[in-house]
């Protein structure tokens, strides 16, 4: 967590959880290699952004953004 926190403070807990789902030897490699850790954190952030984008495109969000006054002629 502290290593990830230095790279991505706001989402350190979520990213750390994602990384801990990897195989143990891979996690150990990330601890030993700052460059590999940075690359995986960037990859995890890309995944989080995509998921967040998909959630914000849900039908409920689209309906909530509609205005009752759209396309109303006076």
Short mmCIF file of N, CA and C in Angstrom, two decimals:
data_model
loop_
_atom_site.label_atom_id
_atom_site.label_comp_id
_atom_site.label_asym_id
_atom_site.label_seq_id
_atom_site.Cartn_x
_atom_site.Cartn_y
_atom_site.Cartn_z
N UNK A 1 0.81 -1.21 0.00
CA UNK A 1 0.00 0.00 0.00
C UNK A 1 0.86 1.27 0.00
N UNK A 2 1.87 1.37 0.87
CA UNK A 2 2.65 2.61 0.89
C UNK A 2 3.32 2.91 -0.46
N UNK A 3 3.74 1.89 -1.18
CA UNK A 3 4.38 2.11 -2.48
C UNK A 3 3.38 2.63 -3.50
N UNK A 4 2.19 2.07 -3.47
CA UNK A 4 1.14 2.51 -4.40
C UNK A 4 0.67 3.91 -4.00
N UNK A 5 0.58 4.16 -2.72
CA UNK A 5 0.12 5.45 -2.22
C UNK A 5 1.01 6.59 -2.72
N UNK A 6 2.30 6.33 -2.86
CA UNK A 6 3.22 7.35 -3.37
C UNK A 6 2.93 7.68 -4.84
N UNK A 7 2.39 6.71 -5.58
CA UNK A 7 2.12 6.89 -7.00
C UNK A 7 0.71 7.39 -7.28
N UNK A 8 -0.25 6.89 -6.55
CA UNK A 8 -1.69 7.20 -6.77
C UNK A 8 -2.37 7.32 -5.42
N UNK A 9 -2.25 8.49 -4.82
CA UNK A 9 -2.75 8.66 -3.45
C UNK A 9 -4.26 8.45 -3.32
N UNK A 10 -5.03 9.04 -4.22
CA UNK A 10 -6.49 9.02 -4.07
C UNK A 10 -7.10 7.63 -4.21
N UNK A 11 -6.49 6.79 -5.03
CA UNK A 11 -7.06 5.46 -5.27
C UNK A 11 -6.13 4.34 -4.80
N UNK A 12 -5.23 4.66 -3.89
CA UNK A 12 -4.23 3.69 -3.46
C UNK A 12 -4.85 2.40 -2.91
N UNK A 13 -5.90 2.52 -2.14
CA UNK A 13 -6.52 1.32 -1.55
C UNK A 13 -7.10 0.42 -2.64
N UNK A 14 -7.83 1.02 -3.57
CA UNK A 14 -8.46 0.24 -4.66
C UNK A 14 -7.39 -0.40 -5.54
N UNK A 15 -6.38 0.38 -5.93
CA UNK A 15 -5.32 -0.15 -6.80
C UNK A 15 -4.54 -1.25 -6.08
N UNK A 16 -4.24 -1.05 -4.81
CA UNK A 16 -3.52 -2.08 -4.04
C UNK A 16 -4.34 -3.36 -4.01
N UNK A 17 -5.63 -3.26 -3.80
CA UNK A 17 -6.49 -4.44 -3.81
C UNK A 17 -6.45 -5.15 -5.15
N UNK A 18 -6.46 -4.37 -6.22
CA UNK A 18 -6.40 -4.96 -7.55
C UNK A 18 -5.07 -5.71 -7.75
N UNK A 19 -3.98 -5.09 -7.30
CA UNK A 19 -2.67 -5.71 -7.47
C UNK A 19 -2.52 -6.97 -6.63
N UNK A 20 -3.14 -6.96 -5.46
CA UNK A 20 -3.03 -8.13 -4.58
C UNK A 20 -3.81 -9.34 -5.10
N UNK A 21 -4.64 -9.13 -6.11
CA UNK A 21 -5.34 -10.25 -6.73
C UNK A 21 -4.43 -11.01 -7.70
N UNK A 22 -3.27 -10.44 -7.99
CA UNK A 22 -2.32 -11.11 -8.88
C UNK A 22 -1.63 -12.26 -8.15
N UNK A 23 -0.93 -13.09 -8.89
CA UNK A 23 -0.18 -14.18 -8.28
C UNK A 23 0.93 -13.62 -7.39
N UNK A 24 1.23 -14.34 -6.31
CA UNK A 24 2.20 -13.86 -5.33
C UNK A 24 3.57 -13.53 -5.94
N UNK A 25 4.13 -14.38 -6.83
CA UNK A 25 5.44 -14.02 -7.41
C UNK A 25 5.39 -12.70 -8.19
N UNK A 26 4.27 -12.44 -8.86
CA UNK A 26 4.13 -11.18 -9.60
C UNK A 26 4.09 -9.98 -8.64
N UNK A 27 3.38 -10.14 -7.53
CA UNK A 27 3.30 -9.07 -6.54
C UNK A 27 4.68 -8.80 -5.95
N UNK A 28 5.41 -9.86 -5.65
CA UNK A 28 6.76 -9.69 -5.10
C UNK A 28 7.66 -8.96 -6.10
N UNK A 29 7.51 -9.28 -7.37
CA UNK A 29 8.28 -8.59 -8.41
C UNK A 29 7.96 -7.10 -8.41
N UNK A 30 6.70 -6.75 -8.24
CA UNK A 30 6.30 -5.34 -8.23
C UNK A 30 6.91 -4.60 -7.04
N UNK A 31 7.00 -5.29 -5.92
CA UNK A 31 7.60 -4.68 -4.73
C UNK A 31 9.08 -4.40 -4.96
N UNK A 32 9.73 -5.30 -5.69
CA UNK A 32 11.18 -5.17 -5.92
C UNK A 32 11.53 -4.27 -7.10
N UNK A 33 10.58 -4.02 -7.99
CA UNK A 33 10.86 -3.25 -9.20
C UNK A 33 9.95 -2.02 -9.30
N UNK A 34 10.48 -0.84 -8.95
CA UNK A 34 9.66 0.37 -9.02
C UNK A 34 9.08 0.64 -10.42
N UNK A 35 9.85 0.35 -11.46
CA UNK A 35 9.35 0.58 -12.82
C UNK A 35 8.20 -0.34 -13.16
N UNK A 36 8.29 -1.61 -12.76
CA UNK A 36 7.20 -2.56 -13.00
C UNK A 36 5.96 -2.15 -12.21
N UNK A 37 6.17 -1.68 -10.99
CA UNK A 37 5.04 -1.23 -10.16
C UNK A 37 4.35 -0.03 -10.81
N UNK A 38 5.13 0.93 -11.28
CA UNK A 38 4.54 2.11 -11.93
C UNK A 38 3.71 1.69 -13.14
N UNK A 39 4.23 0.75 -13.93
CA UNK A 39 3.51 0.30 -15.11
C UNK A 39 2.19 -0.37 -14.73
N UNK A 40 2.21 -1.20 -13.70
CA UNK A 40 0.99 -1.89 -13.27
C UNK A 40 -0.01 -0.91 -12.67
N UNK A 41 0.47 0.10 -11.96
CA UNK A 41 -0.43 1.11 -11.39
C UNK A 41 -1.11 1.88 -12.52
N UNK A 42 -0.35 2.23 -13.56
CA UNK A 42 -0.94 2.91 -14.72
C UNK A 42 -1.99 2.02 -15.36
N UNK A 43 -1.68 0.75 -15.50
CA UNK A 43 -2.63 -0.21 -16.09
C UNK A 43 -3.90 -0.30 -15.24
N UNK A 44 -3.73 -0.38 -13.93
CA UNK A 44 -4.89 -0.46 -13.03
C UNK A 44 -5.73 0.81 -13.10
N UNK A 45 -5.08 1.96 -13.20
CA UNK A 45 -5.82 3.22 -13.30
C UNK A 45 -6.61 3.29 -14.61
N UNK A 46 -6.04 2.77 -15.69
CA UNK A 46 -6.77 2.71 -16.96
C UNK A 46 -8.03 1.87 -16.82
N UNK A 47 -7.91 0.74 -16.16
CA UNK A 47 -9.06 -0.14 -15.94
C UNK A 47 -10.12 0.59 -15.11
N UNK A 48 -9.69 1.25 -14.05
CA UNK A 48 -10.64 1.98 -13.20
C UNK A 48 -11.35 3.09 -13.98
N UNK A 49 -10.62 3.80 -14.82
CA UNK A 49 -11.24 4.86 -15.62
C UNK A 49 -12.28 4.29 -16.58
N UNK A 50 -11.96 3.17 -17.20
CA UNK A 50 -12.90 2.54 -18.13
C UNK A 50 -14.16 2.10 -17.41
N UNK A 51 -14.00 1.50 -16.25
CA UNK A 51 -15.16 1.05 -15.47
C UNK A 51 -16.00 2.24 -15.05
N UNK A 52 -15.36 3.30 -14.61
CA UNK A 52 -16.07 4.50 -14.20
C UNK A 52 -16.82 5.11 -15.38
N UNK A 53 -16.19 5.12 -16.55
CA UNK A 53 -16.85 5.64 -17.75
C UNK A 53 -18.07 4.81 -18.10
N UNK A 54 -17.95 3.50 -18.04
CA UNK A 54 -19.07 2.61 -18.37
C UNK A 54 -20.22 2.83 -17.39
N UNK A 55 -19.89 3.01 -16.13
CA UNK A 55 -20.93 3.22 -15.13
C UNK A 55 -21.63 4.56 -15.35
N UNK A 56 -20.88 5.56 -15.79
CA UNK A 56 -21.49 6.87 -15.99
C UNK A 56 -22.32 6.91 -17.27
N UNK A 57 -22.19 5.89 -18.11
CA UNK A 57 -22.99 5.81 -19.33
C UNK A 57 -24.20 4.89 -19.15
N UNK A 58 -24.53 4.58 -17.91
CA UNK A 58 -25.66 3.70 -17.67
C UNK A 58 -26.97 4.40 -18.02
N UNK A 59 -28.00 3.65 -18.37
CA UNK A 59 -29.30 4.26 -18.72
C UNK A 59 -29.85 5.17 -17.64
N UNK A 60 -29.66 4.80 -16.39
CA UNK A 60 -30.18 5.63 -15.29
C UNK A 60 -29.50 6.99 -15.29
N UNK A 61 -28.18 7.01 -15.51
CA UNK A 61 -27.46 8.27 -15.56
C UNK A 61 -27.90 9.10 -16.76
N UNK A 62 -28.14 8.45 -17.89
CA UNK A 62 -28.58 9.16 -19.07
C UNK A 62 -29.95 9.79 -18.84
N UNK A 63 -30.85 9.05 -18.20
CA UNK A 63 -32.18 9.59 -17.89
C UNK A 63 -32.09 10.75 -16.92
N UNK A 64 -31.22 10.62 -15.94
CA UNK A 64 -31.07 11.67 -14.94
C UNK A 64 -30.56 12.96 -15.55
N UNK A 65 -29.82 12.86 -16.65
CA UNK A 65 -29.25 14.05 -17.26
C UNK A 65 -30.24 14.75 -18.20
N UNK A 66 -31.36 14.11 -18.49
CA UNK A 66 -32.34 14.73 -19.38
C UNK A 66 -33.07 15.85 -18.66
N UNK A 67 -33.38 16.86 -19.39
CA UNK A 67 -34.14 17.98 -18.84
C UNK A 67 -35.57 17.88 -19.34
N UNK A 68 -36.51 18.21 -18.49
CA UNK A 68 -37.92 18.18 -18.90
C UNK A 68 -38.21 19.24 -19.95
N UNK A 69 -37.37 20.25 -20.03
CA UNK A 69 -37.61 21.34 -20.97
C UNK A 69 -36.92 21.14 -22.32
N UNK A 70 -36.20 20.05 -22.51
CA UNK A 70 -35.52 19.80 -23.78
C UNK A 70 -36.55 19.60 -24.87
N UNK A 71 -36.32 20.24 -26.00
CA UNK A 71 -37.16 20.09 -27.20
C UNK A 71 -38.61 20.51 -27.00
N UNK A 72 -38.85 21.40 -26.06
CA UNK A 72 -40.21 21.90 -25.84
C UNK A 72 -40.33 23.24 -26.57
N UNK A 73 -41.34 23.34 -27.41
CA UNK A 73 -41.56 24.58 -28.15
C UNK A 73 -42.53 25.46 -27.38
N UNK A 74 -42.25 26.74 -27.39
CA UNK A 74 -43.14 27.68 -26.69
C UNK A 74 -44.23 28.16 -27.56
#
